[in-house]
mmCIF file of C-alpha atoms in Angstrom:
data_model
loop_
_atom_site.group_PDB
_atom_site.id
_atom_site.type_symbol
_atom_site.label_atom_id
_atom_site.label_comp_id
_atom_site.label_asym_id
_atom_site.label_seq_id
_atom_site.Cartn_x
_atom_site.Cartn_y
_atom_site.Cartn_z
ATOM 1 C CA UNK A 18 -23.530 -24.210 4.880
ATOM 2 C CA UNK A 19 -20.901 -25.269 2.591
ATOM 3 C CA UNK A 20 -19.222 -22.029 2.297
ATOM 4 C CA UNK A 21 -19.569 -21.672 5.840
ATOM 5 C CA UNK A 22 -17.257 -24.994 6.833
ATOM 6 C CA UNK A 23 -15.006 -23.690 4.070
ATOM 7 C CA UNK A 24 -14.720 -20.664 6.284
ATOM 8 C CA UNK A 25 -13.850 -22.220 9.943
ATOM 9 C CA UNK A 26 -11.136 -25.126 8.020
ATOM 10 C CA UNK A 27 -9.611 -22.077 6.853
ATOM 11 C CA UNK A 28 -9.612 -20.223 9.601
ATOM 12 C CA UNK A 29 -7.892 -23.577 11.695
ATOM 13 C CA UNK A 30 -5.248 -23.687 9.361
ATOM 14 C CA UNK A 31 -4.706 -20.183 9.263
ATOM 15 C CA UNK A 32 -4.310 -20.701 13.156
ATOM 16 C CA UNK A 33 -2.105 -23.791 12.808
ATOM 17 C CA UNK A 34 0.244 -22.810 10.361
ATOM 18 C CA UNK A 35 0.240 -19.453 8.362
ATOM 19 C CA UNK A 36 0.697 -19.377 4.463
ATOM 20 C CA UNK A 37 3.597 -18.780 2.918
ATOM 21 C CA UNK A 38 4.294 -15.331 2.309
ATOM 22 C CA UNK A 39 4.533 -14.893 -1.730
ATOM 23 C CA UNK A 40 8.454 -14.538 -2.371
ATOM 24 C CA UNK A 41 10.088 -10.753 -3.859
ATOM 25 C CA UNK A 42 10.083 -10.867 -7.756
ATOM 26 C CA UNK A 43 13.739 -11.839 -9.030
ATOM 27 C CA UNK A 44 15.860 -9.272 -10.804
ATOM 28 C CA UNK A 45 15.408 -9.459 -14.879
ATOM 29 C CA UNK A 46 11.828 -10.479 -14.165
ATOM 30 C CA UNK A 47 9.183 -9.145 -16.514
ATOM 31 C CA UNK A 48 6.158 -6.677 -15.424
ATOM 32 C CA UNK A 49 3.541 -8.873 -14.210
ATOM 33 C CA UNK A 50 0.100 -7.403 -16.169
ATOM 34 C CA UNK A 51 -2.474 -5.796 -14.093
ATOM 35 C CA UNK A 52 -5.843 -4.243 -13.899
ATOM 36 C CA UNK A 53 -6.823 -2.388 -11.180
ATOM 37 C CA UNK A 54 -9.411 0.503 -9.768
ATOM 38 C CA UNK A 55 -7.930 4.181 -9.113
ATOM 39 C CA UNK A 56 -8.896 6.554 -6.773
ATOM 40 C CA UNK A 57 -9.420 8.529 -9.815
ATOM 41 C CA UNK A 58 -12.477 6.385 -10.708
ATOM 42 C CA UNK A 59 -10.923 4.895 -13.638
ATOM 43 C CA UNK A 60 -9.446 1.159 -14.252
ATOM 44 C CA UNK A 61 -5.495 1.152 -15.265
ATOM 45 C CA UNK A 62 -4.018 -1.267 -17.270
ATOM 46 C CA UNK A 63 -0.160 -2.010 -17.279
ATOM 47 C CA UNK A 64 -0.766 -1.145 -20.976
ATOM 48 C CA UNK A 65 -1.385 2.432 -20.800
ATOM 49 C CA UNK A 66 2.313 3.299 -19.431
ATOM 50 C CA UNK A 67 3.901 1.457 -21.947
ATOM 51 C CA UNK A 68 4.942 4.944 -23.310
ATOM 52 C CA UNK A 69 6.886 4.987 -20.522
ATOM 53 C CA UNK A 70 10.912 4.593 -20.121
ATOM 54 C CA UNK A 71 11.004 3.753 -17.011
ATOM 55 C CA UNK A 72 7.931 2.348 -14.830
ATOM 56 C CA UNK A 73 7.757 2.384 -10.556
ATOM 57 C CA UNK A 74 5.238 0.621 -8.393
ATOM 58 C CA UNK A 75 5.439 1.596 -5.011
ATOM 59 C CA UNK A 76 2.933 -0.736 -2.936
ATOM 60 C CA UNK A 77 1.881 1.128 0.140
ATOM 61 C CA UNK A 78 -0.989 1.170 2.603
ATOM 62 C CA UNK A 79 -2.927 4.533 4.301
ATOM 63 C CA UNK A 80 -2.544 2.948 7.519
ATOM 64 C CA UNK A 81 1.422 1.937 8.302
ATOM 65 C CA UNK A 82 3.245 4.599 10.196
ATOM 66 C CA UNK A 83 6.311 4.109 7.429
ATOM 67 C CA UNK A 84 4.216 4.613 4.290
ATOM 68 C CA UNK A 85 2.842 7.486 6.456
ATOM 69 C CA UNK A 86 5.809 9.197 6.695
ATOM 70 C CA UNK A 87 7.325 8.391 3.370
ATOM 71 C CA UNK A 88 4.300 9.363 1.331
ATOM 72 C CA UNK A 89 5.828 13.155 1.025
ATOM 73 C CA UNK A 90 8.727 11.635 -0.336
ATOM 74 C CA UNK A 91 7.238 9.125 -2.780
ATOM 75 C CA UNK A 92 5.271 12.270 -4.271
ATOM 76 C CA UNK A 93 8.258 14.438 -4.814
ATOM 77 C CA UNK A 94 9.755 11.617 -6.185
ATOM 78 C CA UNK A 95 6.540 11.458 -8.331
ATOM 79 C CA UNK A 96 7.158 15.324 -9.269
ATOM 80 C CA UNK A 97 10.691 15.121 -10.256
ATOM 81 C CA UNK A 98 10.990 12.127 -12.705
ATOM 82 C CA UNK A 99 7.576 12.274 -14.351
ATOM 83 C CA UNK A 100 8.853 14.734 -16.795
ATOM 84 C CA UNK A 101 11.954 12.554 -17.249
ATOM 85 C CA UNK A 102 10.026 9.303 -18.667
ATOM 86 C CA UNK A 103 9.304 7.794 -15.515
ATOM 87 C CA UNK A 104 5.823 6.406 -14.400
ATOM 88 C CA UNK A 105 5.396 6.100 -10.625
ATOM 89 C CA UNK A 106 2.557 4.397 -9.588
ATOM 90 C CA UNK A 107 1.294 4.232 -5.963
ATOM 91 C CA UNK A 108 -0.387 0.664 -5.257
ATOM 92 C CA UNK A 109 -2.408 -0.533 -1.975
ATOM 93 C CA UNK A 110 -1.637 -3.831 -1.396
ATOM 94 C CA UNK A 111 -3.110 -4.242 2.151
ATOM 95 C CA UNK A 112 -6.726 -5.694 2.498
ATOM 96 C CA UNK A 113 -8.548 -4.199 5.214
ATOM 97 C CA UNK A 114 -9.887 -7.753 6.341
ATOM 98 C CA UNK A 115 -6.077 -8.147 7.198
ATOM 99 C CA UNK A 116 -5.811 -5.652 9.943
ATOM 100 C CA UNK A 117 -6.770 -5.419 13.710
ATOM 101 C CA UNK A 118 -7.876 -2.205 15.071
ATOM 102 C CA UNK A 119 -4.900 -1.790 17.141
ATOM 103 C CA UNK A 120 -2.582 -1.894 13.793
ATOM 104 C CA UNK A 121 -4.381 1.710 13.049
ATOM 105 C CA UNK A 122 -3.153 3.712 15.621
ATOM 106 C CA UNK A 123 -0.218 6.042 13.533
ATOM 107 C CA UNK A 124 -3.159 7.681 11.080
ATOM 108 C CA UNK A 125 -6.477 8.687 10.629
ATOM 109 C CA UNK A 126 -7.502 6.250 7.844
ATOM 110 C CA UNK A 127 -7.760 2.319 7.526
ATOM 111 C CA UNK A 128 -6.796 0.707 4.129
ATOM 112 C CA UNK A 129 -10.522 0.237 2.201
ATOM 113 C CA UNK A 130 -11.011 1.647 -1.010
ATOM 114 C CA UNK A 131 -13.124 4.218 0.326
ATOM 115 C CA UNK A 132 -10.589 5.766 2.583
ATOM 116 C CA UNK A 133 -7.671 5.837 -0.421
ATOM 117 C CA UNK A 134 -8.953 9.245 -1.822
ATOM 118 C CA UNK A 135 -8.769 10.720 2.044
ATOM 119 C CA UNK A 136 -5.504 9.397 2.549
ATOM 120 C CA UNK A 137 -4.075 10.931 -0.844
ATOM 121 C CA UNK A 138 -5.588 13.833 -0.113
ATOM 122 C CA UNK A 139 -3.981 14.573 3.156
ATOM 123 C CA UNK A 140 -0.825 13.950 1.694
ATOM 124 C CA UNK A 141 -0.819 15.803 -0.883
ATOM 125 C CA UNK A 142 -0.629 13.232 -3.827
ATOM 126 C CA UNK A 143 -1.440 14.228 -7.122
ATOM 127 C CA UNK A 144 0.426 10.752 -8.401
ATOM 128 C CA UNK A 145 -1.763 7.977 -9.169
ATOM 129 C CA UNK A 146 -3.347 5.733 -6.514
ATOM 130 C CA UNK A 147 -4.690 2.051 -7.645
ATOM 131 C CA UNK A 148 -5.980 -0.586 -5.113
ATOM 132 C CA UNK A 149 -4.948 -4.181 -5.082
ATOM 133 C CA UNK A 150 -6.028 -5.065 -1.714
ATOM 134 C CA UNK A 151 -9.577 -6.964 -2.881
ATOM 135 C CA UNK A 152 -7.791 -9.778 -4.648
ATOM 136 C CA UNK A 153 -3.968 -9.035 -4.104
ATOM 137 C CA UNK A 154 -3.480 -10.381 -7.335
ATOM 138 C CA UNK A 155 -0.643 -7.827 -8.598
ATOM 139 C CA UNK A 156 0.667 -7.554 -4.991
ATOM 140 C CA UNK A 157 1.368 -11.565 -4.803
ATOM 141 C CA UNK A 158 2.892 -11.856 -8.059
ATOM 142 C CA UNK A 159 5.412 -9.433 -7.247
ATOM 143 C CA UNK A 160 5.921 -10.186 -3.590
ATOM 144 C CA UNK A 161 5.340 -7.117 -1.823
ATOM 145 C CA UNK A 162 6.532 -7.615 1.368
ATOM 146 C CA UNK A 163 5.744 -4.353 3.188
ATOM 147 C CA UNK A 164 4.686 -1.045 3.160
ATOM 148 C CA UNK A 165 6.307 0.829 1.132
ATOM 149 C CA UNK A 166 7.866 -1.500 -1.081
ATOM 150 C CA UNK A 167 9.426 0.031 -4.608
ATOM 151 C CA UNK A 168 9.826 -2.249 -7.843
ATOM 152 C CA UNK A 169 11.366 -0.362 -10.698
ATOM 153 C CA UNK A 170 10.696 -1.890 -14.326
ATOM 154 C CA UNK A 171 13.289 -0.664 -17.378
ATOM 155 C CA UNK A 172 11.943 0.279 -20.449
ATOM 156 C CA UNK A 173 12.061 -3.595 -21.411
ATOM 157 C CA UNK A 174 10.061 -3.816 -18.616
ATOM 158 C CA UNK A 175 12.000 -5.983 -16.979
ATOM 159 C CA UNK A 176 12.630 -5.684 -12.709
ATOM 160 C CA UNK A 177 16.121 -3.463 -12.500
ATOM 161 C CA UNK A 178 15.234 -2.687 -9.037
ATOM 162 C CA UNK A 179 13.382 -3.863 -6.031
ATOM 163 C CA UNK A 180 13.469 -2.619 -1.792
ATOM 164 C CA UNK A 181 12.856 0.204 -0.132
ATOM 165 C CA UNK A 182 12.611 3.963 -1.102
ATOM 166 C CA UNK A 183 15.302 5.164 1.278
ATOM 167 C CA UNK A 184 16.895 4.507 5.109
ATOM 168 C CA UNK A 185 14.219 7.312 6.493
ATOM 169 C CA UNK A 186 11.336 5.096 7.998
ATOM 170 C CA UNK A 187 9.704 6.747 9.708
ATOM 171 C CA UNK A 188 11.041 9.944 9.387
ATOM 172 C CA UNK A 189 10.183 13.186 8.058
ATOM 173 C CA UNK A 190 11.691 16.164 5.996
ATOM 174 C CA UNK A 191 14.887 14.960 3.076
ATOM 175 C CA UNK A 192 16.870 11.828 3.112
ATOM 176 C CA UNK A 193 20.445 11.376 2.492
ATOM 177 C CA UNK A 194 20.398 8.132 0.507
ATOM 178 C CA UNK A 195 17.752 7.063 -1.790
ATOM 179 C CA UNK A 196 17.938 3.858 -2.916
ATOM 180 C CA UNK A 197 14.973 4.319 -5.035
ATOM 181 C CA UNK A 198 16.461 7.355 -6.530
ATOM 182 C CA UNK A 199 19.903 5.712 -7.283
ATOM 183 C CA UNK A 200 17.832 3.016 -9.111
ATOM 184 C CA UNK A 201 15.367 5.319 -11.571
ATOM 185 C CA UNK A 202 18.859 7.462 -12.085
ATOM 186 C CA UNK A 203 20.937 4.486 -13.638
ATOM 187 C CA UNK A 204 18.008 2.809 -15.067
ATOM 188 C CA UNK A 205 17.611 6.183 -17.278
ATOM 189 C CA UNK A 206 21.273 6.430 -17.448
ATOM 190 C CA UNK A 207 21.177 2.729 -19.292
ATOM 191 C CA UNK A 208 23.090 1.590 -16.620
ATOM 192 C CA UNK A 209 23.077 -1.410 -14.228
ATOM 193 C CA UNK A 210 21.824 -0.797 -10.414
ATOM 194 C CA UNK A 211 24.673 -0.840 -7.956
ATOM 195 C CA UNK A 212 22.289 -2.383 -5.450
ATOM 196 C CA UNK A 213 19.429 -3.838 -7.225
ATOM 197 C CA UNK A 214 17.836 -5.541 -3.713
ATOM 198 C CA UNK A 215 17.432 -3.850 -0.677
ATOM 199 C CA UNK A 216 15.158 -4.772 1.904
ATOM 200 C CA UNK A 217 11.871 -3.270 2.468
ATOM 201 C CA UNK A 218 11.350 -1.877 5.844
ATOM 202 C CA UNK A 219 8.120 -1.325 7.496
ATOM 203 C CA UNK A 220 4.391 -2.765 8.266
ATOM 204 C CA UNK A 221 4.049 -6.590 6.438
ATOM 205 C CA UNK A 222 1.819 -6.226 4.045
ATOM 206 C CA UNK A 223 -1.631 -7.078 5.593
ATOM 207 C CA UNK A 224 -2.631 -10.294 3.095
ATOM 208 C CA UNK A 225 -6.312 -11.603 3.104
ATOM 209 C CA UNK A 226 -6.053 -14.951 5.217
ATOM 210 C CA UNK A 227 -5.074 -12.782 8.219
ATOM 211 C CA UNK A 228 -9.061 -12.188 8.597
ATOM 212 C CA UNK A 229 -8.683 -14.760 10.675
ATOM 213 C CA UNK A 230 -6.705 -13.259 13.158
ATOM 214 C CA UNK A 231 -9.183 -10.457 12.951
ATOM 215 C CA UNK A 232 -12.127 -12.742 13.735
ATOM 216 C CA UNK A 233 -10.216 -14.106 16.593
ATOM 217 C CA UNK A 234 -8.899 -10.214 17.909
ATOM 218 C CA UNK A 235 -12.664 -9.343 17.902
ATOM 219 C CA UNK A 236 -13.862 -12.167 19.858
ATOM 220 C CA UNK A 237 -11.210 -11.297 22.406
ATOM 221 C CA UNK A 238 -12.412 -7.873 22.405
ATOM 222 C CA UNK A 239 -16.139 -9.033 22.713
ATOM 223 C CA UNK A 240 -14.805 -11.414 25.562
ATOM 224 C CA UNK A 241 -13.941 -8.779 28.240
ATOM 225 C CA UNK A 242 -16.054 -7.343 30.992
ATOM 226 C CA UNK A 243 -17.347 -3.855 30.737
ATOM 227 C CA UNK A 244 -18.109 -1.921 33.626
ATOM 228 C CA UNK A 245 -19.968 1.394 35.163
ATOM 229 C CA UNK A 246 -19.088 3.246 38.301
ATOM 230 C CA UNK A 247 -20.554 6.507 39.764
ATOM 231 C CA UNK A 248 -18.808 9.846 38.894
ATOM 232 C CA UNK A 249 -18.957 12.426 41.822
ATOM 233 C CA UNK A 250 -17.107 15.859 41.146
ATOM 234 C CA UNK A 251 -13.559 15.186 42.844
ATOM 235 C CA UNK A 252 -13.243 11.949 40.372
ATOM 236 C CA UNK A 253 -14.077 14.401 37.565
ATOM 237 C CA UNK A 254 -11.648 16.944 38.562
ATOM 238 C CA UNK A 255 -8.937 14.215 38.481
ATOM 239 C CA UNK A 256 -9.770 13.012 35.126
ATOM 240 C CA UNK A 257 -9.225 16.626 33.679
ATOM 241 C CA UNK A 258 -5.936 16.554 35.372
ATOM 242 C CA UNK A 259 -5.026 14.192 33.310
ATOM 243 C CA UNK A 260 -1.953 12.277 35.338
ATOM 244 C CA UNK A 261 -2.153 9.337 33.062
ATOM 245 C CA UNK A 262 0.401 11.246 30.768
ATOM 246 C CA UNK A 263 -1.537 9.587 28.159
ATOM 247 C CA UNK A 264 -3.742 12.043 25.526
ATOM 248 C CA UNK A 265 -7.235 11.623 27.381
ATOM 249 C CA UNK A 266 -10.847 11.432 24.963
ATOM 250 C CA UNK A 267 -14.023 11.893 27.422
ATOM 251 C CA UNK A 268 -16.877 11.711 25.720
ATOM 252 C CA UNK A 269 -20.453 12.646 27.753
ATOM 253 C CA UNK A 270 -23.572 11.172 26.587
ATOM 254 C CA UNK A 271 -26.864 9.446 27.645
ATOM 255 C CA UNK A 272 -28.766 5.981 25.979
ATOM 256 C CA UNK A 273 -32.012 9.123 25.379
ATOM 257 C CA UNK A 274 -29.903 10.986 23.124
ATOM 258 C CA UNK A 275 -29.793 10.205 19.427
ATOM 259 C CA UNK A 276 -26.833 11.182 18.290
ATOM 260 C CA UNK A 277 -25.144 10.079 21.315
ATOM 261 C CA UNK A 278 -25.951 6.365 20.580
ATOM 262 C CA UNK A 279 -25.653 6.916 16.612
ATOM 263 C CA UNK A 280 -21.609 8.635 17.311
ATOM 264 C CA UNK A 281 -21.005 5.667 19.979
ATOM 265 C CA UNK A 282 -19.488 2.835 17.843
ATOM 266 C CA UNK A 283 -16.898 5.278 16.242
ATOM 267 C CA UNK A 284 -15.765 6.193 19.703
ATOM 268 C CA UNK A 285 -14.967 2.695 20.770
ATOM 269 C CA UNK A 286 -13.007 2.325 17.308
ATOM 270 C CA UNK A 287 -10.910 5.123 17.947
ATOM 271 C CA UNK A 288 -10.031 3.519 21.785
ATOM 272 C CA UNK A 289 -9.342 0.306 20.030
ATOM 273 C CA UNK A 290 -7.262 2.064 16.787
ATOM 274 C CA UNK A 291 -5.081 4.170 19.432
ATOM 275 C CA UNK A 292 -4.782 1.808 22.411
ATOM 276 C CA UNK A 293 -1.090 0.479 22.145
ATOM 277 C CA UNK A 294 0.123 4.065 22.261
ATOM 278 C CA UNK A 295 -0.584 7.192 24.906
ATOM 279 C CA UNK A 296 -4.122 7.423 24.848
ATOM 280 C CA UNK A 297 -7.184 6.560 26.855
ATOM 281 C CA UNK A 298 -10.753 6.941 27.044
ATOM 282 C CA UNK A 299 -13.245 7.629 29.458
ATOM 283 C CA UNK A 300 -17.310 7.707 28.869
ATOM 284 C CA UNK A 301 -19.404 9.600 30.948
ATOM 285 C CA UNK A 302 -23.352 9.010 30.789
ATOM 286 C CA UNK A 303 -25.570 11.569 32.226
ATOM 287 C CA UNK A 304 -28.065 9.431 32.955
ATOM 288 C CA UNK A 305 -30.481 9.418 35.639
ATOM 289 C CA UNK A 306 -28.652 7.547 38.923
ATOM 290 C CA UNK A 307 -31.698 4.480 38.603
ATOM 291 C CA UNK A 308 -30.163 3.874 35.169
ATOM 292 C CA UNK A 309 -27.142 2.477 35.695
ATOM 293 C CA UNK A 310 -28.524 -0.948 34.404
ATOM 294 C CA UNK A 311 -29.350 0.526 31.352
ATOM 295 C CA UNK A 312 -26.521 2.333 30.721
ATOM 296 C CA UNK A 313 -24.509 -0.646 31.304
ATOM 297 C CA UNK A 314 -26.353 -2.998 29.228
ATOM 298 C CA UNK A 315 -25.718 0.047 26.296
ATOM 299 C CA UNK A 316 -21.991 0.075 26.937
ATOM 300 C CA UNK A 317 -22.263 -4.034 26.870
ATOM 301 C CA UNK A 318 -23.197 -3.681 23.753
ATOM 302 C CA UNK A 319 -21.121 -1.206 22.409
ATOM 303 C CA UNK A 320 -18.397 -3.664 23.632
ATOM 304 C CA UNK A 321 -16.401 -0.798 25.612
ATOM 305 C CA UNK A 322 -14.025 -2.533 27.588
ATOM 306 C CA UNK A 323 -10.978 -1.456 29.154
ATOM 307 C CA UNK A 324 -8.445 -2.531 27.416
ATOM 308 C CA UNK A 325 -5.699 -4.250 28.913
ATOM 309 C CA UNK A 326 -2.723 -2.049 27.224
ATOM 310 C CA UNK A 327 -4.740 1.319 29.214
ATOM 311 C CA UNK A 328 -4.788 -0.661 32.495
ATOM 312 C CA UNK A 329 -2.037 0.835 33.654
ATOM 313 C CA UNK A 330 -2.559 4.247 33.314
ATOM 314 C CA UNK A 331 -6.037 3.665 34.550
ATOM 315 C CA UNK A 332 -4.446 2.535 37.600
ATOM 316 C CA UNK A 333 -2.205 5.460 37.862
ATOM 317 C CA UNK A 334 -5.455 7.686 38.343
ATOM 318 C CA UNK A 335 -6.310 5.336 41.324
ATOM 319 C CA UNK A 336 -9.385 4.291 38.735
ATOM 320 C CA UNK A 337 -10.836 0.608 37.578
ATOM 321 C CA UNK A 338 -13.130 1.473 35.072
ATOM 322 C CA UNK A 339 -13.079 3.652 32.028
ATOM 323 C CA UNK A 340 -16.914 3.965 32.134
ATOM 324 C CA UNK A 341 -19.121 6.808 34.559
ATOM 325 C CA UNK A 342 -22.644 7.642 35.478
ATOM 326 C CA UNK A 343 -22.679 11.411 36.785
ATOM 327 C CA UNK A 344 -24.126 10.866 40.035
ATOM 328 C CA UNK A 345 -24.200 14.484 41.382
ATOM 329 C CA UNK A 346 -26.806 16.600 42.196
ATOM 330 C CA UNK A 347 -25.561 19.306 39.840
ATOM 331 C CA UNK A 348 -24.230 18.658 36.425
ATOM 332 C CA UNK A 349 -22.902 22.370 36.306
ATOM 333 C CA UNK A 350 -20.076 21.239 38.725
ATOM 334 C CA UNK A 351 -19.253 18.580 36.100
ATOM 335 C CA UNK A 352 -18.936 20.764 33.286
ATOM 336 C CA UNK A 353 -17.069 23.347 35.023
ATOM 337 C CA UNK A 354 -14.695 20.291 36.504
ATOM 338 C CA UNK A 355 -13.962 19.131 33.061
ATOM 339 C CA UNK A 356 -14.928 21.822 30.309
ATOM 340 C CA UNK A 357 -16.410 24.827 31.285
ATOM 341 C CA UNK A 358 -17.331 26.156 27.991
ATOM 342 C CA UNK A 359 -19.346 22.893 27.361
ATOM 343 C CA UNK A 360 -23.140 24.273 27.191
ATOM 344 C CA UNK A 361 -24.787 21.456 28.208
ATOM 345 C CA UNK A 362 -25.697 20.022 25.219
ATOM 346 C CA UNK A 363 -24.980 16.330 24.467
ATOM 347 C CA UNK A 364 -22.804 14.505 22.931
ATOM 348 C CA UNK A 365 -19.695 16.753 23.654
ATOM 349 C CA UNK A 366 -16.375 15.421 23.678
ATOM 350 C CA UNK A 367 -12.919 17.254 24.802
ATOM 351 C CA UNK A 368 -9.484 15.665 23.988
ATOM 352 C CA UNK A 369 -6.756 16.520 26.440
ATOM 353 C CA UNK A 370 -3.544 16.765 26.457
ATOM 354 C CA UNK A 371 -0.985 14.825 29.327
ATOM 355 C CA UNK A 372 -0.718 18.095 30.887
ATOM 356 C CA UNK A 373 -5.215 18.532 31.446
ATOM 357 C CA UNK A 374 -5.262 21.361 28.688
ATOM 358 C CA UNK A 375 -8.065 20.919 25.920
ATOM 359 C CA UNK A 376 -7.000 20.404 22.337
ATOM 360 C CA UNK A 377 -9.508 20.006 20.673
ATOM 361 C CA UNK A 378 -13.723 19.958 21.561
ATOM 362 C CA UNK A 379 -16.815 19.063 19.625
ATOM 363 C CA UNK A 380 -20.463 19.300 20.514
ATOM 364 C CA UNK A 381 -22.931 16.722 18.374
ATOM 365 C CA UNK A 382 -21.807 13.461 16.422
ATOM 366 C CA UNK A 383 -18.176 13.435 15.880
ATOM 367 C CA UNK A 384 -16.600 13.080 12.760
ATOM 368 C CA UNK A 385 -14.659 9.842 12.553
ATOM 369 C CA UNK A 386 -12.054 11.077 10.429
ATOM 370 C CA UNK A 387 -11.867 14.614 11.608
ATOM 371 C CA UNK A 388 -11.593 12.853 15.418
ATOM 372 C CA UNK A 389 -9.186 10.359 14.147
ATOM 373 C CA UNK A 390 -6.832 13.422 12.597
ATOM 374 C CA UNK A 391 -7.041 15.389 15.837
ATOM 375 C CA UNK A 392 -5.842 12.442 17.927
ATOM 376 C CA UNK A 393 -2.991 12.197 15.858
ATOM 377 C CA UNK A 394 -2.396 15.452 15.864
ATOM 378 C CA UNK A 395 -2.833 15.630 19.840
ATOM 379 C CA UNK A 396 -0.369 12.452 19.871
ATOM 380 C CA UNK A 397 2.294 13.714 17.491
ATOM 381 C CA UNK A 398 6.300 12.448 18.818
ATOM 382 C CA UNK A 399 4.603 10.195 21.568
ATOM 383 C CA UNK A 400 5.069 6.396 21.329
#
């Protein structure tokens, strides 16, 4: 009980007044010591890359659409000074419990532990990843303000340099200027940093008391109506045309079929990861008619509501509801009005393009992650 009053006078003040953010480490600080988990499987201590001349903690996140596209670059930057005495060291500093579904709409992982190894993977990293984001200990002491954000240590491991890797954001392909470059070059060099502070650009780093604004997004969330309407074949004809000019998931499923109900929850994520940007879903049950109730009450508590930031495009298809029961006579005509090399079998999901083409399909479960990379894929230079 005690722990649980703790919990709600936190969460009031966290509503009243936010903490402070912890303040960036002043230049000719020394190395705060740490010791934290890898994806590697193995703890690292600031100790082991005392060997080191130079040592570079980038704090970063898997989700931030910055980090995202800088994570090439801090691995090539990785590549081309490890052999020249530098240690570069890749640190999450965002807590999961921070973050709001809707803050994981630029990438197909969220920031757990868990999802570090995926995240490395897909970029390519072969530098080492550590994860501060269960206590934030190392993260607070230095005052990582977003993702990325680069501190460079000398060999006296004292701070020479602290901001952002370069002016890219979120960018692709080679920069111009690298501040972080400049910085590991004269700290080698024995020299002074022209610019020891720059600014860090990018996604605040996602600190542990923002749970609360979690809790309170998922109440929200939990708040809004969900509704059902009846799906006859000219409706489903216009929601393969696609005029939203959003990318369109449409899932088809039924509350008798196992791995429909067992995929569900990961399909409502993805609508609430992507929904500030062009996408939509629609769910279509292929339940008998007499269960709409039931259907309903499933979908009720699967908490699939149409979210206000799809309204509009919702509206644009002369639709209220993101949710269908199939109430033709012959499910054939659906299939061949949406996918007509769907067999039948259920669940089947098609993503679609703005234009009505199909990107991608899957019959059975989805993957999450293998769902989450094809919507990115499918939603790749749209806002």
């Amino acid at each position: 009980m005690k722990a649980i009053v703790l919990s709600l006078a936190f969460a009031a003040t966290a509503f009243a007044a936010d903490p402070p953010t912890p303040p960036v480490l002043a230049i000719g600080s020394p190395v705060p010591d740490f010791e934290l988990p890898g994806i590697d499987g193995q703890k690292h201590k600031l100790a082991e890359y005392a060997g080191a001349k130079v040592l570079c903690l980038i704090f970063t996140c898997n989700h931030c659409p910055d980090a995202i596209a800088a994570a090439p670059r801090m691995e090539q930057i990785y590549k081309d000074y490890k052999d020249k005495g530098v240690a570069v060291v890749a640190i999450n500093s965002s807590s999961p419990l921070g973050l709001t579904p809707d803050e994981l709409g630029y990438g197909a992982h969220g920031d757990s532990f868990e999802e570090m190894p995926l995240f490395a993977k897909d970029s390519g990293w072969t530098m080492p990843y550590l994860y501060d984001g269960e206590t934030q200990t190392l993260s607070s002491a230095v005052g990582a303000q977003s993702t990325p954000h680069a501190f460079v240590f000398g060999q006296d491991r004292k701070l020479a340099y602290t901001g952002r890797l370069d002016d890219a954001q979120r960018k692709k392909g080679p920069v111009e200027k690298s501040y972080l470059r400049d910085a590991l070059d004269a700290v080698l060099a024995g020299q002074p940093v022209k610019e020891p502070v720059t600014r860090s650009f990018g996604c605040s780093t996602k600190w542990l008391w923002k749970q609360a604004w979690r809790e309170k997004d998922q109440k929200a969330w939990e708040a809004k109506p969900v509704t059902i309407e009846k799906l006859d074949v000219e409706t489903a004809q216009k929601l393969r045309a696609n005029g939203s000019g959003n990318v369109r998931l449409i899932n088809f499923w039924s509350t008798t079929c196992g791995p429909c109900v067992a995929e569900f929850p990961a399909l409502v994520d993805a609508y609430r990861r992507f929904q500030n940007r062009s996408f939509d879903f629609v769910s279509i049950s292929l339940d008998p008619v007499s269960d709409e109730a039931k259907a309903l009450k499933f979908l009720e508590k699967q908490h699939l509501a149409l979210s206000d930031r799809t309204k509009e495009s919702v509206e644009k298809d002369g639709r209220k509801t993101n949710n269908y029961l199939f109430s033709g006579d012959n499910p054939d005509k659906l299939a061949e009005a949406i996918d007509k090399e769907w067999t039948g079998a259920q669940p089947h999901s098609v993503l679609l393009s703005p234009k009505g083409e199909i990107v991608w399909r899957h019959t059975g479960a989805v993957d999450p992650v293998e769902l989450r990379r094809e919507i990115v894929k499918a939603m790749e230079g749209m806002p």
